Coordinates of C-alpha atoms and ligand atoms in Angstrom, one line a residue:
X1 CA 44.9 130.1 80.3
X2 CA 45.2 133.5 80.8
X3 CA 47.2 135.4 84.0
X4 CA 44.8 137.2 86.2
X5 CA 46.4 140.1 87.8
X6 CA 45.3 139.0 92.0
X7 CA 45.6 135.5 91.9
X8 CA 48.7 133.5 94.1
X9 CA 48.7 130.0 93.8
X10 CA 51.0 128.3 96.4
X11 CA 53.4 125.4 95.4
X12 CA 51.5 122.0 96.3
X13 CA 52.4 120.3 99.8
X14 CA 51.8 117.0 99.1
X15 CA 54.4 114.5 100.1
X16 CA 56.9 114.4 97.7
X17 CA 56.3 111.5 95.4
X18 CA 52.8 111.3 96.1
X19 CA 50.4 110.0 93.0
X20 CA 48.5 113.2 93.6
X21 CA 51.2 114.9 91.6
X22 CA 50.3 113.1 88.5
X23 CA 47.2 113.8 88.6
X24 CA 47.6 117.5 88.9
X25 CA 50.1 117.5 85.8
X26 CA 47.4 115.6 84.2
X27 CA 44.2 118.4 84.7
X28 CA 47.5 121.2 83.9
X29 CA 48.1 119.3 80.5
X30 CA 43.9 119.3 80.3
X31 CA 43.2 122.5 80.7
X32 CA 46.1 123.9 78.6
X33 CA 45.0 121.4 75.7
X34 CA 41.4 122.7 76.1
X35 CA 42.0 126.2 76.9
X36 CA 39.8 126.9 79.9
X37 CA 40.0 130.2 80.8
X38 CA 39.6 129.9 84.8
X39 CA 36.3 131.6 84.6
X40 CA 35.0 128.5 82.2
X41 CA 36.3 126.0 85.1
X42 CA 34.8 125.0 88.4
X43 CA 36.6 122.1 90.4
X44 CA 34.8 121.2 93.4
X45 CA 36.6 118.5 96.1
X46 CA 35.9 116.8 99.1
X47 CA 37.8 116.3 102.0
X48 CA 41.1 114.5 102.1
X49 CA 44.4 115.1 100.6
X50 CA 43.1 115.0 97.0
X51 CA 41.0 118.0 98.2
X52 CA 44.1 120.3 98.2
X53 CA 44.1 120.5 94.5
X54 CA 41.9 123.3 93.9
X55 CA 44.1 125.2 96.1
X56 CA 46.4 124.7 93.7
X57 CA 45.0 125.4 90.9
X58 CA 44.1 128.8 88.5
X59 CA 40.2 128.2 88.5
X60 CA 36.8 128.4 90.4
X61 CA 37.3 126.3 93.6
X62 CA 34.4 125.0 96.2
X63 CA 36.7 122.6 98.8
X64 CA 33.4 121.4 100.6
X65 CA 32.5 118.4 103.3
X66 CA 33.5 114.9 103.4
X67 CA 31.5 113.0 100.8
X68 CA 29.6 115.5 99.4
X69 CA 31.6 116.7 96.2
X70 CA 28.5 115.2 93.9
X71 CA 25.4 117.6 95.6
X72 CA 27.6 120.5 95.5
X73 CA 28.7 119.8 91.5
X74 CA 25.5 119.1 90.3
X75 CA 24.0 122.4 91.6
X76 CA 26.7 124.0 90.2
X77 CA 25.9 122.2 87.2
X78 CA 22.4 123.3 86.8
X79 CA 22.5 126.7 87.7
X80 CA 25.2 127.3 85.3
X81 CA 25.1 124.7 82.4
X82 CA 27.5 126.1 80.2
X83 CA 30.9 126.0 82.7
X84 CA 32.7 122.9 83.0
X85 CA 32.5 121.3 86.3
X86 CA 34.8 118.6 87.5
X87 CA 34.7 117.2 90.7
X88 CA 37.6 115.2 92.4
X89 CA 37.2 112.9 95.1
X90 CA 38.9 110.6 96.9
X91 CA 38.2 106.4 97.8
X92 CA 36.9 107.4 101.0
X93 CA 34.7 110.4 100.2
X94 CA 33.4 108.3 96.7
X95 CA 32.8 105.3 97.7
X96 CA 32.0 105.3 101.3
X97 CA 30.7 108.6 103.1
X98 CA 29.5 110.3 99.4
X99 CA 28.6 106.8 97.8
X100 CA 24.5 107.4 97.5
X101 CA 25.9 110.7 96.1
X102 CA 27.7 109.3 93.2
X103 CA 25.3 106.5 92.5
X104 CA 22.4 109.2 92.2
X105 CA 24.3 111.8 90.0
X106 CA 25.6 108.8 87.6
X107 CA 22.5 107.6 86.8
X108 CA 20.7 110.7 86.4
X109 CA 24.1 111.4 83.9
X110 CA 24.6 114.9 85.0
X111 CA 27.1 116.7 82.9
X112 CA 30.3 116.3 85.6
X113 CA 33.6 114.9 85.2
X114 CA 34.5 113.1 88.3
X115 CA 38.0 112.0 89.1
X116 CA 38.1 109.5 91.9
X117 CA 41.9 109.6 92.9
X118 CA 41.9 105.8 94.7
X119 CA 45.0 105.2 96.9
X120 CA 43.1 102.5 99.0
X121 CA 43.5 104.7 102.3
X122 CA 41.7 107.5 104.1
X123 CA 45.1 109.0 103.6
X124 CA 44.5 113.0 105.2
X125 CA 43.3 111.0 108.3
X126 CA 46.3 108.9 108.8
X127 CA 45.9 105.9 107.0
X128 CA 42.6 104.3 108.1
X129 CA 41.0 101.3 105.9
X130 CA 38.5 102.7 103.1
X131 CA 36.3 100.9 101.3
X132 CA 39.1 100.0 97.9
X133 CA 42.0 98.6 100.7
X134 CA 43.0 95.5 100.1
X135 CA 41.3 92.5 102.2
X136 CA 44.0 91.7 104.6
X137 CA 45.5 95.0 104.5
X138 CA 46.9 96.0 107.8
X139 CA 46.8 99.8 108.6
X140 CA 45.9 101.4 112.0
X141 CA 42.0 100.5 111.4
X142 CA 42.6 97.1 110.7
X143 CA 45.7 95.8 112.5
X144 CA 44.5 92.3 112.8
X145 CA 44.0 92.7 108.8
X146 CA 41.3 94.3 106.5
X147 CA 38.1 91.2 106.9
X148 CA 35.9 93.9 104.1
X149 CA 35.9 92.8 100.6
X150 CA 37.1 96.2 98.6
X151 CA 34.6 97.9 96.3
X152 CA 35.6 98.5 92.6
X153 CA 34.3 101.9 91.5
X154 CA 34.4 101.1 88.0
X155 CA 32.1 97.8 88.0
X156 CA 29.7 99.7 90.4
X157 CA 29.3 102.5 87.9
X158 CA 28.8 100.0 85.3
X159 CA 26.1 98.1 87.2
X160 CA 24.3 101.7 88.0
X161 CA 24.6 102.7 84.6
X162 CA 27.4 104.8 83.8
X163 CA 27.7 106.5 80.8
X164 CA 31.5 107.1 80.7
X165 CA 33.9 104.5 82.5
X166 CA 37.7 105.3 82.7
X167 CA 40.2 104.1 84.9
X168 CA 44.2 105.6 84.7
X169 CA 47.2 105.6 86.8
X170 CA 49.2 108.6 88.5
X171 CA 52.5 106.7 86.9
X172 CA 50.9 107.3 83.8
X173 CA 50.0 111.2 83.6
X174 CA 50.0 111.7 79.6
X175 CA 47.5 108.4 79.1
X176 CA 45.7 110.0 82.1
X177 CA 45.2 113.1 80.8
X178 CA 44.3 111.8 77.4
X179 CA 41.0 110.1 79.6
X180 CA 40.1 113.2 81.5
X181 CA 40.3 115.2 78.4
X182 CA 37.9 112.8 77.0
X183 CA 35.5 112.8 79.9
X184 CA 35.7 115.9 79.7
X185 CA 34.4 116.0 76.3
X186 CA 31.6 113.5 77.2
X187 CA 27.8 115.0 77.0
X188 CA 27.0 113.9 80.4
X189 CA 28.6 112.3 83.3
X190 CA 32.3 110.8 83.3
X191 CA 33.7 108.5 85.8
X192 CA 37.4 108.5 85.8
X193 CA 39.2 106.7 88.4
X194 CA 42.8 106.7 89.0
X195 CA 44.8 104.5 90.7
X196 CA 47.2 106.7 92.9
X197 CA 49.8 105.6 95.2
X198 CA 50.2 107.0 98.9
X199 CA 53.5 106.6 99.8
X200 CA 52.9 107.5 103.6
X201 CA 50.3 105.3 104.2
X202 CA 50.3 102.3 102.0
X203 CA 53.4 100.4 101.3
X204 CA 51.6 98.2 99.5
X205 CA 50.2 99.1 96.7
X206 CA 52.7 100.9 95.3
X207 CA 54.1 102.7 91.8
X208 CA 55.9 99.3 90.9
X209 CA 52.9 96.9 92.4
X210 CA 50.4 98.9 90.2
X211 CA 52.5 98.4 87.0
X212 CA 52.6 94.6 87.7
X213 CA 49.0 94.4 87.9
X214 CA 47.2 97.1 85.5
X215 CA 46.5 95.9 81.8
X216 CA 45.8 98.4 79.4
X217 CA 42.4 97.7 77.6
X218 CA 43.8 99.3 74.8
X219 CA 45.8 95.7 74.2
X220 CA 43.0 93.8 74.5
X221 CA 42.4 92.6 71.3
X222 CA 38.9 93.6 69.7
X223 CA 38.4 95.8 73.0
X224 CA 35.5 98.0 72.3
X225 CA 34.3 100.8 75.1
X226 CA 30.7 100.5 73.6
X227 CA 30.6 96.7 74.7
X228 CA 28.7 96.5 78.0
X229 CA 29.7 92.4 78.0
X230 CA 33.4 93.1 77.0
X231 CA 33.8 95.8 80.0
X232 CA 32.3 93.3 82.6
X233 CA 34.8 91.0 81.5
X234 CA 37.8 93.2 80.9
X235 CA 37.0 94.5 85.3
X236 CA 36.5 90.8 86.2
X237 CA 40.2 89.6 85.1
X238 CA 41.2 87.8 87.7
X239 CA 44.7 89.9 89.7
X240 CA 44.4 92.3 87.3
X241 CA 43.1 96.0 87.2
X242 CA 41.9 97.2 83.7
X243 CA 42.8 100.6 82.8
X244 CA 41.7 103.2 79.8
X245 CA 38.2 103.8 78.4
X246 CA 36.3 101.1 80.0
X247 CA 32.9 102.1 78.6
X248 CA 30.8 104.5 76.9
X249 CA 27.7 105.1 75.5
X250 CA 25.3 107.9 74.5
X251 CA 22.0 109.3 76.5
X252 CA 20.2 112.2 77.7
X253 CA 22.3 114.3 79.8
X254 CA 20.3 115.8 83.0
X255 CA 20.7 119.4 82.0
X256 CA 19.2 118.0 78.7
X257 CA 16.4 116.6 80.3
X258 CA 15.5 119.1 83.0
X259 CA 16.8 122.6 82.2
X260 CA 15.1 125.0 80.1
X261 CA 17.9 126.1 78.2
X262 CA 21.1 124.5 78.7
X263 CA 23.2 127.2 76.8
X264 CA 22.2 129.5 79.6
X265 CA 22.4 130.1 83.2
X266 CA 19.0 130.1 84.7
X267 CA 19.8 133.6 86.4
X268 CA 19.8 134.7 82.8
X269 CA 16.2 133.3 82.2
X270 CA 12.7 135.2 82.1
X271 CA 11.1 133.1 85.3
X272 CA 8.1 133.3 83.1
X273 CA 5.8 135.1 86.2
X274 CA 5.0 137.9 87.2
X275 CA 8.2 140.0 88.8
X276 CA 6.1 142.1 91.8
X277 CA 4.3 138.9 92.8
X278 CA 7.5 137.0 92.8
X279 CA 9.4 139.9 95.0
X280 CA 6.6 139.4 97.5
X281 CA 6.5 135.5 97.9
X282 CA 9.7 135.7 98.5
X283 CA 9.8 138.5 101.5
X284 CA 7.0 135.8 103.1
X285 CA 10.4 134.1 103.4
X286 CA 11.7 136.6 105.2
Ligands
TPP301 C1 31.6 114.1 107.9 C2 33.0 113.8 108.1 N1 33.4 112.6 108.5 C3 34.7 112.3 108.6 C4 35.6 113.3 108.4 C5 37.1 112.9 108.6 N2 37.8 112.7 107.4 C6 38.5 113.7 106.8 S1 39.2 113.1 105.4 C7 38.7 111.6 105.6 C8 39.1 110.4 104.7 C9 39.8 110.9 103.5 O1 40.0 109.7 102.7 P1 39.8 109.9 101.1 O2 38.5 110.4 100.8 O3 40.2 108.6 100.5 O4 40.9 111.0 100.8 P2 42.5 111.0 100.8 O5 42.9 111.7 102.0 O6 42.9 109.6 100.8 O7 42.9 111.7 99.5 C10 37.9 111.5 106.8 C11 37.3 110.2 107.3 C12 35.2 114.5 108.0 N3 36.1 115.5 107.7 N4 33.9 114.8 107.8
SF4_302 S1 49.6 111.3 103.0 FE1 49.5 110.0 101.1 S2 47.9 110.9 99.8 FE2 48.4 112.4 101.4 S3 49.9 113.7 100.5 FE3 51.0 112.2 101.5 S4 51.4 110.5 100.0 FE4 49.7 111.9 99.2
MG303 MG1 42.0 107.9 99.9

């Protein structure tokens, strides 16, 4: 990536050890490895301490509302097909405020990248429950204990019809990275999750508590991503979370299927009616 001469990118303020870290070396190695310049890039976030990253980051940046990363990406998406747009999102504004969002933009497989960073907490807000903590999980929403069975993002993608499921850790930024970099690379949208430890706000589930319990489906022997059966059954081991591709397969992208011209932004297309006319519909707008 190239300097700009204008741009100052603070140093991030996350806490220190925080799995946010790892996934912002992990984009850093992407985007190097790729060789985005930052006008190719736009990384749009919702609200939580994942959303910070843009911030941090030498690229186009939308920091929207709570839950609403997807709407935001997708018209991004279509008005300007050819730049990459990655949206990141945490547990809480994924799977519970934004989760009709992400249900409706995966199975229309619009051209995103979406990193869900999961740490099982609504972490910005001071550690409330979301909808990934652990059942029995105290925190300061649930001090009696979590009674709400978590959701996995993963299987729910694969039940909706997700055409690229990935799953990686914050402990593990270079196997990360090699995920996003293929997600990245998918024609149409990419679901990568990563498991991501807050060290504030849940003691639990922790650096050394995810390295117990993750198994690589990369060691599973005969593992193929293009196996809808053998991705059910490698996110429905029993105490154990399956990381790496998880699935993929190939279909019509959105853009594919709706745009006019996906090489081109649609400000750069002939409308195809008449100019005067269209100057005057829209001042009855006025
Ligand atoms: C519409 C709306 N509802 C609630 C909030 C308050 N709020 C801000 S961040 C957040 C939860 C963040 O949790 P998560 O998405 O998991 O992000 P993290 O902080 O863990 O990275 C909530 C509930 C808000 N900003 N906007
Ligand atoms: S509160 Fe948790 S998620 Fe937020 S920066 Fe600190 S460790 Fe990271
Ligand atoms: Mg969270």
């Amino acid at each position: 990536m190239k300097e700009k001469r204008g741009f100052h990118l603070t140093a991030p303020t996350w806490c220190k050890g925080c799995g946010l870290f790892g996934v912002f070396e992990a984009l850093k190695t992407v985007a190097a490895s790729l060789d985005f310049e930052p006008e190719d890039l736009v990384i749009v976030t919702g609200i939580g301490c994942h959303g910070r990253i843009n911030n941090y980051f030498r690229a186009y940046g939308f920091h929207g509302l709570h839950g609403r990363a997807m709407p935001v990406a997708t018209g991004i998406k279509l008005v300007n097909p050819r730049l990459q747009v990655l949206a990141v999102s945490g547990d809480g504004d994924a799977y519970s405020i934004g989760l009709g969002h992400f249900l409706h933009a995966l199975r229309k497989n619009v051209g995103l990248t979406y990193i869900v960073v999961d740490n099982r907490i609504f972490a910005l807000t001071q550690g409330q429950a979301s909808p990934t903590t652990d059942f029995g999980a105290v925190t300061i929403s649930t001090p009696f204990g979590s009674r709400d069975f978590p959701i996995d993002g993963p299987a729910l993608a694969l039940g909706a019809g997700a055409t690229f499921i990935a799953r990686g850790f914050s402990g593990e930024v270079t196997h990360l990275a090699s995920l996003i970099e293929r997600g990245m690379k998918h024609d149409g949208f990419a679901l990568i999750e990563v498991l991501s430890p807050c060290i504030t706000h849940n003691k639990v589930n922790s650096y050394d508590w995810y390295r117990k319990h993750i198994v690589h489906v990369e060691s599973i022997s005969d593992y193929s991503p293009r196996d809808k059966a053998g991705a059910w059954e490698a996110l429905s081991h029993p105490g154990k979370i399956a990381v790496g591709l998880i699935y993929e397969e190939g279909k019509p992208s959105f853009e594919d299927l709706v745009l006019p011209d996906r090489r081109k932004p649609i400000a750069s297309l002939d409308p195809g009616v008449d100019r005067t006319r269209l100057r005057r519909i829209m001042e009855g707008f006025r």
